[in-house]
C-alpha cells in the first residue's frame, strides 16, 4: 500500500478544501557553482535529489511544483505556459525563495524520508526507487553543519519521524537488510550486486514498480568526480518523472569481459548478469509489451575508455552493446546521453494536454513531382541527386527539450526543408514540446520516426532466434507500440533504423515496418535501394555529415559526379537550420544537380526508380 488511510484522507481534504496554486522554486544557482568544491557538489546534489523526489510525489496526480533549473530552457517553456492562452495562463502561481518553504507546503503529501550514503553508491538509486513507491523524499546522510540532511530533520515536520535507512547508520558500509551471503553465486563479493538483487526481489519481482518504465542514471559514484561534466549532466533532476511513475532505478555496466570500473574487485560480467535479471523481470511485468528506459550509460564517469580508468571499450560500442541487450527484452531507450542529458520538471510536463491528432503538411502527389521536374515526361526519375537531411539525434526527451527552443527561433527555420526525427515516445516526458513543434510548424517542416521508431532499439533483436529461449519474437508488440504514435502524430516514415551490433531486418522485420512506416525506411544493414514486396521503399543510411558547411557542401556536390539519379539520406547531429541552409546554398552554388527534398518526395521517387520490385 502506497498511502496509509489517514494520509489519503489528509491529502484529499487538503486538495478539496483549498485548491493549490502552482509553486515555483529557482534552483538555477546549482548550475553556476564550481563542482570542484566539495561543499558545492554536495549541496547541489542533495538539494537536487530532494527536489526531484518531492516533485515526483506532488506532481504525480497534477502539476503542482515547477523548479527552474536550466535558465534558458526552463524560462522558455515557463513563459510559453504563462502567456495569454497558454496552458497555465489562468493558474495561480506562488514563487518561494527556499526549499524549506516547499516542505512546509507539501508535507501532507510526504510519508517519510529514505536515507542513503555515497559510501554505498547504489543506495542513491535505491532511494529514488523507494521514494516513488513509498512517497518518501531522498536524503544523503550528512552530519556536517548546514547540510541538507540536517536542515530537513530540523524542520521537525511529521514525515521526519518516519525514516527508512538504506545504510547501516553506524558503519555506513552495507545495507542493513542485506547479508553478505544472501546471494552466494556471483554477487557475494559485490556490494552493488547485493544491493540491486535485493531491490529487484523486493520491488521489481513483486510487481510494485512500474511495468512501463526503468531509469538508468548515475548513482553515488558521481561524488568521485563531480566536475567531470556540468551539473545538469549529473541527471539527478531527471529522476522526478520516474519517481512519479514508480520506476526502478539502476546504474550498471554492460560488458562481460571486464569488471565494472566502479567495483573493479568484482568478477568480470557481474553487472551484466544483474542487468539481465532486471530486464527479464521487467519483461515479465510488462507482459511482453514495449517498456521504456530513461537515461544512458554515464560514459564520462564509468564503463568506457573515456572514463579514464583503464576500460577496454569506447563509448559508442558500449552504447551499442547495451541497446542490443535491452532490445532483446522489448526495451526501448529514452536516451538522456551526456552533453544535453539534463532535464527538470518532466513530472510536471507529463500533464500537458496533447491533442488526439497532429496532421503533417500536405504530402506531395505524383503531379507535384512532375511539376517540380523530378519526373521526366516519359515517367522516369530525373537524373539528380535526391538528398534528405536527417536532422538528428532526438531519441532523448532531454535533448529535445533543450534544442527545440533554439531551432524554432533560428532565422533559417521555415526557409528550408527540414526533416525532424523526433522519437514520438518522448511525448511521455515532454508532451509540451510535441504540441509546440506541431503548432508552430512551417510548411517546410516534416516529421518522421527517429532512431528505429517510437523508441531507440535494435529491431533485429526482436527476432526470436536472437533472443533467449523464454522470450518469443517481439514484432507484434513493436507494431502495436508504434501504431499508437503513428495515429496520433501522422507518422509513416522511419528516418533511421539503428542496427548497431544486432542483425539487420529479416522478412518479418520488413513486414512489421510496412505496418506503421509504409512510406519508407532507412536502415544500416540493408541494400542500397529497394522496395520490399512492392509496398515499402527503403534506402541504406548514408554518411554522418559533421564537417563545416564549406567542406560539407563539397562532399554533397561530389555525389553529382556519380551515375544519376541517386538517393542520399544523410544524418547530421545537433546542426541548426542555419547550418543546413548554409550547406544547401553553398552546394547549389557548385551544382544544380542536387535536389534537397522532403522525405515523402524522396521515398516516392525511390518507389518509381525501383519500380517497387523487391531486391530481397
mmCIF file of C-alpha atoms in Angstrom, residues 53-386:
data_model
loop_
_atom_site.group_PDB
_atom_site.id
_atom_site.type_symbol
_atom_site.label_atom_id
_atom_site.label_comp_id
_atom_site.label_asym_id
_atom_site.label_seq_id
_atom_site.Cartn_x
_atom_site.Cartn_y
_atom_site.Cartn_z
ATOM 1 C CA UNK A 53 11.836 13.257 -5.179
ATOM 2 C CA UNK A 54 9.467 15.957 -3.907
ATOM 3 C CA UNK A 55 8.356 16.750 -7.455
ATOM 4 C CA UNK A 56 7.902 13.083 -8.226
ATOM 5 C CA UNK A 57 5.480 12.782 -5.307
ATOM 6 C CA UNK A 58 3.495 16.015 -5.552
ATOM 7 C CA UNK A 59 3.337 16.194 -9.368
ATOM 8 C CA UNK A 60 2.099 12.627 -9.759
ATOM 9 C CA UNK A 61 -1.595 13.481 -9.954
ATOM 10 C CA UNK A 62 -1.382 17.044 -11.264
ATOM 11 C CA UNK A 63 1.226 19.779 -11.872
ATOM 12 C CA UNK A 64 1.945 21.434 -8.526
ATOM 13 C CA UNK A 65 5.683 22.219 -8.370
ATOM 14 C CA UNK A 66 7.895 23.743 -11.078
ATOM 15 C CA UNK A 67 11.645 24.034 -10.499
ATOM 16 C CA UNK A 68 13.705 26.493 -12.516
ATOM 17 C CA UNK A 69 16.951 24.614 -13.146
ATOM 18 C CA UNK A 70 18.476 25.375 -16.555
ATOM 19 C CA UNK A 71 17.631 29.033 -17.034
ATOM 20 C CA UNK A 72 17.417 29.307 -20.808
ATOM 21 C CA UNK A 73 15.398 26.134 -21.342
ATOM 22 C CA UNK A 74 13.127 26.315 -18.332
ATOM 23 C CA UNK A 75 12.406 30.012 -18.804
ATOM 24 C CA UNK A 76 11.403 29.433 -22.416
ATOM 25 C CA UNK A 77 8.843 26.773 -21.570
ATOM 26 C CA UNK A 78 7.564 28.517 -18.448
ATOM 27 C CA UNK A 79 6.947 31.695 -20.436
ATOM 28 C CA UNK A 80 5.142 29.682 -23.117
ATOM 29 C CA UNK A 81 2.867 28.176 -20.493
ATOM 30 C CA UNK A 82 2.139 31.540 -18.885
ATOM 31 C CA UNK A 83 1.472 33.626 -21.983
ATOM 32 C CA UNK A 84 -2.047 34.613 -22.984
ATOM 33 C CA UNK A 85 -3.920 31.491 -23.962
ATOM 34 C CA UNK A 86 -1.136 29.284 -22.623
ATOM 35 C CA UNK A 87 -1.563 26.125 -20.611
ATOM 36 C CA UNK A 88 -1.020 27.825 -17.245
ATOM 37 C CA UNK A 89 -2.159 31.328 -18.130
ATOM 38 C CA UNK A 90 -5.002 31.345 -15.612
ATOM 39 C CA UNK A 91 -3.258 29.390 -12.862
ATOM 40 C CA UNK A 92 -2.346 30.986 -9.556
ATOM 41 C CA UNK A 93 1.450 30.813 -9.071
ATOM 42 C CA UNK A 94 3.429 31.319 -5.892
ATOM 43 C CA UNK A 95 7.190 31.733 -6.034
ATOM 44 C CA UNK A 96 9.106 30.616 -2.969
ATOM 45 C CA UNK A 97 12.662 31.558 -2.072
ATOM 46 C CA UNK A 98 13.782 28.433 -0.219
ATOM 47 C CA UNK A 99 13.059 24.743 -0.388
ATOM 48 C CA UNK A 100 12.185 24.513 3.308
ATOM 49 C CA UNK A 101 9.047 26.505 2.475
ATOM 50 C CA UNK A 102 8.209 23.828 -0.081
ATOM 51 C CA UNK A 103 8.468 21.147 2.589
ATOM 52 C CA UNK A 104 6.117 23.114 4.816
ATOM 53 C CA UNK A 105 3.631 23.479 1.965
ATOM 54 C CA UNK A 106 3.772 19.913 0.682
ATOM 55 C CA UNK A 107 4.368 17.924 3.860
ATOM 56 C CA UNK A 108 0.862 16.344 3.763
ATOM 57 C CA UNK A 109 1.935 14.515 0.602
ATOM 58 C CA UNK A 110 5.182 13.160 2.092
ATOM 59 C CA UNK A 111 5.101 9.923 4.100
ATOM 60 C CA UNK A 112 8.717 9.833 5.198
ATOM 61 C CA UNK A 113 12.398 10.020 4.308
ATOM 62 C CA UNK A 114 14.683 7.444 2.686
ATOM 63 C CA UNK A 115 18.315 7.880 3.757
ATOM 64 C CA UNK A 116 21.359 6.731 1.778
ATOM 65 C CA UNK A 117 25.094 7.347 1.584
ATOM 66 C CA UNK A 118 27.515 7.754 -1.311
ATOM 67 C CA UNK A 119 29.692 5.209 0.526
ATOM 68 C CA UNK A 120 27.127 2.662 -0.628
ATOM 69 C CA UNK A 121 26.979 4.037 -4.162
ATOM 70 C CA UNK A 122 23.916 2.123 -5.443
ATOM 71 C CA UNK A 123 21.889 3.331 -2.474
ATOM 72 C CA UNK A 124 21.156 6.676 -4.176
ATOM 73 C CA UNK A 125 19.293 4.849 -6.951
ATOM 74 C CA UNK A 126 17.588 2.538 -4.492
ATOM 75 C CA UNK A 127 16.450 5.658 -2.643
ATOM 76 C CA UNK A 128 14.790 7.019 -5.787
ATOM 77 C CA UNK A 129 13.039 3.699 -6.358
ATOM 78 C CA UNK A 130 11.694 3.681 -2.809
ATOM 79 C CA UNK A 131 10.771 7.381 -2.975
ATOM 80 C CA UNK A 132 8.331 6.591 -5.768
ATOM 81 C CA UNK A 133 6.885 3.552 -4.065
ATOM 82 C CA UNK A 134 6.529 4.954 -0.549
ATOM 83 C CA UNK A 135 6.222 8.716 -1.111
ATOM 84 C CA UNK A 136 9.469 9.497 0.691
ATOM 85 C CA UNK A 137 11.926 12.267 -0.062
ATOM 86 C CA UNK A 138 15.547 11.280 -0.674
ATOM 87 C CA UNK A 139 18.310 12.430 1.688
ATOM 88 C CA UNK A 140 22.014 11.668 1.634
ATOM 89 C CA UNK A 141 23.329 11.052 5.141
ATOM 90 C CA UNK A 142 25.497 14.030 6.142
ATOM 91 C CA UNK A 143 26.083 15.229 9.687
ATOM 92 C CA UNK A 144 28.119 18.297 8.716
ATOM 93 C CA UNK A 145 26.779 21.684 9.739
ATOM 94 C CA UNK A 146 24.236 23.218 7.354
ATOM 95 C CA UNK A 147 23.890 20.029 5.301
ATOM 96 C CA UNK A 148 20.576 19.417 3.551
ATOM 97 C CA UNK A 149 20.153 16.350 5.757
ATOM 98 C CA UNK A 150 20.484 18.385 8.938
ATOM 99 C CA UNK A 151 18.200 21.141 7.687
ATOM 100 C CA UNK A 152 15.403 18.740 6.746
ATOM 101 C CA UNK A 153 15.453 16.951 10.077
ATOM 102 C CA UNK A 154 15.497 20.300 11.877
ATOM 103 C CA UNK A 155 12.084 21.171 10.393
ATOM 104 C CA UNK A 156 10.574 18.556 12.686
ATOM 105 C CA UNK A 157 7.732 18.077 10.209
ATOM 106 C CA UNK A 158 5.653 14.905 10.653
ATOM 107 C CA UNK A 159 7.400 12.963 7.891
ATOM 108 C CA UNK A 160 10.806 13.414 9.598
ATOM 109 C CA UNK A 161 9.692 10.853 12.216
ATOM 110 C CA UNK A 162 9.414 8.117 9.569
ATOM 111 C CA UNK A 163 12.946 7.259 8.460
ATOM 112 C CA UNK A 164 13.896 4.388 6.198
ATOM 113 C CA UNK A 165 17.634 3.654 6.265
ATOM 114 C CA UNK A 166 19.331 2.160 3.218
ATOM 115 C CA UNK A 167 22.618 2.071 5.088
ATOM 116 C CA UNK A 168 23.746 0.925 8.469
ATOM 117 C CA UNK A 169 23.651 4.216 10.327
ATOM 118 C CA UNK A 170 26.567 3.118 12.437
ATOM 119 C CA UNK A 171 29.035 1.716 9.905
ATOM 120 C CA UNK A 172 27.651 3.373 6.725
ATOM 121 C CA UNK A 173 29.056 0.469 4.763
ATOM 122 C CA UNK A 174 26.296 -2.021 3.983
ATOM 123 C CA UNK A 175 22.552 -2.053 3.616
ATOM 124 C CA UNK A 176 21.341 -3.456 6.928
ATOM 125 C CA UNK A 177 18.752 -5.694 5.297
ATOM 126 C CA UNK A 178 21.299 -7.389 3.012
ATOM 127 C CA UNK A 179 23.581 -10.058 4.392
ATOM 128 C CA UNK A 180 26.877 -10.845 2.654
ATOM 129 C CA UNK A 181 25.860 -14.421 1.891
ATOM 130 C CA UNK A 182 22.319 -13.758 0.723
ATOM 131 C CA UNK A 183 23.434 -14.089 -2.900
ATOM 132 C CA UNK A 184 26.237 -16.598 -2.907
ATOM 133 C CA UNK A 185 26.636 -17.100 -6.644
ATOM 134 C CA UNK A 186 28.354 -14.234 -8.451
ATOM 135 C CA UNK A 187 27.324 -11.419 -6.143
ATOM 136 C CA UNK A 188 28.871 -12.273 -2.780
ATOM 137 C CA UNK A 189 31.939 -10.129 -3.495
ATOM 138 C CA UNK A 190 29.993 -7.206 -4.901
ATOM 139 C CA UNK A 191 28.151 -4.668 -2.788
ATOM 140 C CA UNK A 192 26.497 -3.301 -5.922
ATOM 141 C CA UNK A 193 25.292 -6.764 -6.911
ATOM 142 C CA UNK A 194 23.840 -7.466 -3.477
ATOM 143 C CA UNK A 195 22.146 -4.054 -3.446
ATOM 144 C CA UNK A 196 20.459 -4.417 -6.831
ATOM 145 C CA UNK A 197 19.485 -8.068 -6.363
ATOM 146 C CA UNK A 198 17.844 -7.165 -3.075
ATOM 147 C CA UNK A 199 15.993 -4.240 -4.658
ATOM 148 C CA UNK A 200 14.948 -6.345 -7.659
ATOM 149 C CA UNK A 201 13.471 -9.026 -5.419
ATOM 150 C CA UNK A 202 11.791 -6.512 -3.112
ATOM 151 C CA UNK A 203 10.308 -4.115 -5.662
ATOM 152 C CA UNK A 204 10.527 -5.383 -9.245
ATOM 153 C CA UNK A 205 9.838 -9.105 -8.947
ATOM 154 C CA UNK A 206 6.874 -8.353 -6.670
ATOM 155 C CA UNK A 207 5.289 -6.045 -9.251
ATOM 156 C CA UNK A 208 5.438 -2.951 -7.043
ATOM 157 C CA UNK A 209 7.400 -0.934 -9.590
ATOM 158 C CA UNK A 210 6.070 0.364 -12.894
ATOM 159 C CA UNK A 211 5.777 -2.171 -15.746
ATOM 160 C CA UNK A 212 6.328 0.705 -18.190
ATOM 161 C CA UNK A 213 9.496 2.478 -17.064
ATOM 162 C CA UNK A 214 13.048 1.810 -15.890
ATOM 163 C CA UNK A 215 15.517 4.586 -15.057
ATOM 164 C CA UNK A 216 19.264 4.320 -15.846
ATOM 165 C CA UNK A 217 21.086 7.172 -14.094
ATOM 166 C CA UNK A 218 24.445 7.522 -12.393
ATOM 167 C CA UNK A 219 24.489 6.612 -8.714
ATOM 168 C CA UNK A 220 26.559 7.958 -5.812
ATOM 169 C CA UNK A 221 29.744 7.319 -7.777
ATOM 170 C CA UNK A 222 29.189 10.825 -9.144
ATOM 171 C CA UNK A 223 30.814 12.150 -5.967
ATOM 172 C CA UNK A 224 34.128 10.618 -7.069
ATOM 173 C CA UNK A 225 34.396 13.069 -9.984
ATOM 174 C CA UNK A 226 31.616 15.661 -9.687
ATOM 175 C CA UNK A 227 33.246 18.192 -12.009
ATOM 176 C CA UNK A 228 33.644 15.818 -14.985
ATOM 177 C CA UNK A 229 30.601 17.415 -16.647
ATOM 178 C CA UNK A 230 28.233 20.292 -15.968
ATOM 179 C CA UNK A 231 25.836 19.714 -13.096
ATOM 180 C CA UNK A 232 22.757 19.157 -15.328
ATOM 181 C CA UNK A 233 24.657 16.171 -16.756
ATOM 182 C CA UNK A 234 24.668 14.602 -13.295
ATOM 183 C CA UNK A 235 20.998 13.876 -14.229
ATOM 184 C CA UNK A 236 19.765 13.954 -10.638
ATOM 185 C CA UNK A 237 16.934 16.282 -11.680
ATOM 186 C CA UNK A 238 15.872 13.735 -14.313
ATOM 187 C CA UNK A 239 14.660 11.468 -11.514
ATOM 188 C CA UNK A 240 11.404 13.315 -10.886
ATOM 189 C CA UNK A 241 9.381 11.823 -13.754
ATOM 190 C CA UNK A 242 10.496 8.280 -12.989
ATOM 191 C CA UNK A 243 9.810 8.697 -9.292
ATOM 192 C CA UNK A 244 6.305 9.904 -10.183
ATOM 193 C CA UNK A 245 5.852 6.759 -12.319
ATOM 194 C CA UNK A 246 7.297 4.459 -9.609
ATOM 195 C CA UNK A 247 10.127 3.290 -11.844
ATOM 196 C CA UNK A 248 13.006 1.022 -10.828
ATOM 197 C CA UNK A 249 16.370 2.861 -10.893
ATOM 198 C CA UNK A 250 19.724 1.260 -11.721
ATOM 199 C CA UNK A 251 23.281 2.037 -12.850
ATOM 200 C CA UNK A 252 25.097 -0.975 -14.324
ATOM 201 C CA UNK A 253 27.786 -1.759 -16.867
ATOM 202 C CA UNK A 254 27.210 -3.986 -19.877
ATOM 203 C CA UNK A 255 30.467 -5.778 -20.681
ATOM 204 C CA UNK A 256 31.130 -9.409 -19.781
ATOM 205 C CA UNK A 257 34.886 -9.323 -20.418
ATOM 206 C CA UNK A 258 35.839 -6.863 -17.658
ATOM 207 C CA UNK A 259 34.595 -5.800 -14.221
ATOM 208 C CA UNK A 260 32.719 -2.529 -13.977
ATOM 209 C CA UNK A 261 35.216 0.166 -13.025
ATOM 210 C CA UNK A 262 33.191 1.384 -10.041
ATOM 211 C CA UNK A 263 33.766 -2.031 -8.416
ATOM 212 C CA UNK A 264 36.961 -3.348 -10.032
ATOM 213 C CA UNK A 265 37.253 -6.158 -7.464
ATOM 214 C CA UNK A 266 34.107 -7.894 -8.708
ATOM 215 C CA UNK A 267 34.268 -10.719 -11.286
ATOM 216 C CA UNK A 268 34.049 -9.660 -14.928
ATOM 217 C CA UNK A 269 30.489 -9.546 -16.202
ATOM 218 C CA UNK A 270 28.819 -9.251 -12.794
ATOM 219 C CA UNK A 271 26.991 -6.041 -13.749
ATOM 220 C CA UNK A 272 25.785 -7.632 -16.961
ATOM 221 C CA UNK A 273 24.306 -10.587 -15.058
ATOM 222 C CA UNK A 274 22.413 -8.248 -12.749
ATOM 223 C CA UNK A 275 21.150 -6.218 -15.711
ATOM 224 C CA UNK A 276 19.929 -9.389 -17.408
ATOM 225 C CA UNK A 277 17.901 -10.307 -14.320
ATOM 226 C CA UNK A 278 16.391 -6.809 -14.085
ATOM 227 C CA UNK A 279 15.416 -6.821 -17.765
ATOM 228 C CA UNK A 280 13.902 -10.282 -17.530
ATOM 229 C CA UNK A 281 11.827 -9.238 -14.524
ATOM 230 C CA UNK A 282 10.748 -6.116 -16.362
ATOM 231 C CA UNK A 283 9.792 -8.117 -19.449
ATOM 232 C CA UNK A 284 7.549 -10.300 -17.308
ATOM 233 C CA UNK A 285 5.964 -7.329 -15.552
ATOM 234 C CA UNK A 286 5.284 -5.644 -18.901
ATOM 235 C CA UNK A 287 3.690 -8.892 -20.130
ATOM 236 C CA UNK A 288 5.784 -8.789 -23.286
ATOM 237 C CA UNK A 289 4.851 -5.252 -24.278
ATOM 238 C CA UNK A 290 7.359 -2.494 -25.020
ATOM 239 C CA UNK A 291 8.770 -0.756 -21.954
ATOM 240 C CA UNK A 292 10.885 2.377 -21.771
ATOM 241 C CA UNK A 293 14.255 3.065 -20.143
ATOM 242 C CA UNK A 294 15.120 6.663 -19.345
ATOM 243 C CA UNK A 295 18.800 7.540 -19.166
ATOM 244 C CA UNK A 296 22.055 6.392 -20.703
ATOM 245 C CA UNK A 297 25.489 4.983 -19.968
ATOM 246 C CA UNK A 298 27.313 7.573 -17.802
ATOM 247 C CA UNK A 299 30.320 7.131 -20.054
ATOM 248 C CA UNK A 300 32.382 10.061 -18.806
ATOM 249 C CA UNK A 301 32.375 8.539 -15.314
ATOM 250 C CA UNK A 302 32.022 4.788 -15.852
ATOM 251 C CA UNK A 303 32.216 1.717 -18.075
ATOM 252 C CA UNK A 304 34.221 3.174 -21.001
ATOM 253 C CA UNK A 305 37.740 4.138 -22.041
ATOM 254 C CA UNK A 306 36.644 7.769 -21.891
ATOM 255 C CA UNK A 307 36.196 7.446 -18.136
ATOM 256 C CA UNK A 308 39.986 7.171 -17.887
ATOM 257 C CA UNK A 309 40.074 4.090 -15.668
ATOM 258 C CA UNK A 310 41.579 1.520 -17.977
ATOM 259 C CA UNK A 311 38.390 0.223 -19.567
ATOM 260 C CA UNK A 312 38.636 -1.779 -22.792
ATOM 261 C CA UNK A 313 35.656 -0.317 -24.621
ATOM 262 C CA UNK A 314 34.837 3.091 -26.083
ATOM 263 C CA UNK A 315 31.577 4.953 -25.687
ATOM 264 C CA UNK A 316 29.738 4.048 -28.913
ATOM 265 C CA UNK A 317 30.468 0.289 -28.687
ATOM 266 C CA UNK A 318 29.283 0.428 -25.066
ATOM 267 C CA UNK A 319 26.068 2.118 -26.189
ATOM 268 C CA UNK A 320 25.513 -0.433 -28.957
ATOM 269 C CA UNK A 321 26.110 -3.417 -26.676
ATOM 270 C CA UNK A 322 23.680 -2.003 -24.118
ATOM 271 C CA UNK A 323 20.972 -1.287 -26.698
ATOM 272 C CA UNK A 324 21.400 -4.752 -28.216
ATOM 273 C CA UNK A 325 20.753 -6.400 -24.852
ATOM 274 C CA UNK A 326 17.864 -4.116 -23.873
ATOM 275 C CA UNK A 327 16.170 -4.682 -27.238
ATOM 276 C CA UNK A 328 16.138 -8.443 -26.741
ATOM 277 C CA UNK A 329 13.789 -7.913 -23.775
ATOM 278 C CA UNK A 330 11.475 -5.425 -25.606
ATOM 279 C CA UNK A 331 13.047 -2.356 -24.002
ATOM 280 C CA UNK A 332 13.451 0.973 -25.769
ATOM 281 C CA UNK A 333 15.607 3.898 -24.714
ATOM 282 C CA UNK A 334 14.670 7.486 -23.986
ATOM 283 C CA UNK A 335 18.396 8.079 -24.139
ATOM 284 C CA UNK A 336 19.482 11.024 -21.984
ATOM 285 C CA UNK A 337 23.087 10.943 -23.216
ATOM 286 C CA UNK A 338 25.731 13.233 -21.763
ATOM 287 C CA UNK A 339 26.071 16.649 -23.316
ATOM 288 C CA UNK A 340 22.401 17.585 -23.180
ATOM 289 C CA UNK A 341 21.426 14.998 -20.568
ATOM 290 C CA UNK A 342 19.742 17.279 -18.049
ATOM 291 C CA UNK A 343 16.024 17.905 -17.769
ATOM 292 C CA UNK A 344 13.922 19.120 -14.884
ATOM 293 C CA UNK A 345 10.154 19.138 -14.444
ATOM 294 C CA UNK A 346 9.192 16.162 -16.594
ATOM 295 C CA UNK A 347 6.840 15.069 -13.788
ATOM 296 C CA UNK A 348 5.207 18.494 -14.238
ATOM 297 C CA UNK A 349 5.250 18.412 -18.055
ATOM 298 C CA UNK A 350 3.621 14.981 -18.243
ATOM 299 C CA UNK A 351 0.251 16.629 -17.552
ATOM 300 C CA UNK A 352 0.414 18.906 -20.595
ATOM 301 C CA UNK A 353 -2.709 18.172 -22.697
ATOM 302 C CA UNK A 354 -1.904 16.771 -26.133
ATOM 303 C CA UNK A 355 -4.389 16.797 -28.976
ATOM 304 C CA UNK A 356 -5.657 13.466 -30.253
ATOM 305 C CA UNK A 357 -4.199 14.079 -33.741
ATOM 306 C CA UNK A 358 -1.460 16.234 -35.275
ATOM 307 C CA UNK A 359 -1.510 16.137 -39.086
ATOM 308 C CA UNK A 360 1.545 16.605 -41.268
ATOM 309 C CA UNK A 361 1.732 19.059 -44.131
ATOM 310 C CA UNK A 362 0.005 18.038 -47.357
ATOM 311 C CA UNK A 363 2.068 15.221 -48.833
ATOM 312 C CA UNK A 364 3.273 15.582 -52.450
ATOM 313 C CA UNK A 365 1.354 13.924 -55.262
ATOM 314 C CA UNK A 366 2.641 12.449 -58.488
ATOM 315 C CA UNK A 367 1.530 15.595 -60.300
ATOM 316 C CA UNK A 368 3.550 17.669 -57.840
ATOM 317 C CA UNK A 369 6.668 15.644 -58.618
ATOM 318 C CA UNK A 370 6.138 16.095 -62.339
ATOM 319 C CA UNK A 371 5.552 19.818 -61.938
ATOM 320 C CA UNK A 372 8.802 20.161 -59.978
ATOM 321 C CA UNK A 373 10.727 18.390 -62.708
ATOM 322 C CA UNK A 374 11.620 15.359 -60.600
ATOM 323 C CA UNK A 375 9.845 13.037 -63.043
ATOM 324 C CA UNK A 376 10.544 13.283 -66.763
ATOM 325 C CA UNK A 377 7.780 13.230 -69.428
ATOM 326 C CA UNK A 378 8.453 9.535 -70.029
ATOM 327 C CA UNK A 379 7.776 8.774 -66.356
ATOM 328 C CA UNK A 380 11.329 8.244 -65.186
ATOM 329 C CA UNK A 381 13.120 9.877 -62.274
ATOM 330 C CA UNK A 382 15.102 12.906 -63.464
ATOM 331 C CA UNK A 383 18.916 12.497 -63.261
ATOM 332 C CA UNK A 384 19.660 14.308 -59.996
ATOM 333 C CA UNK A 385 20.962 13.615 -56.533
ATOM 334 C CA UNK A 386 17.941 13.487 -54.219
#
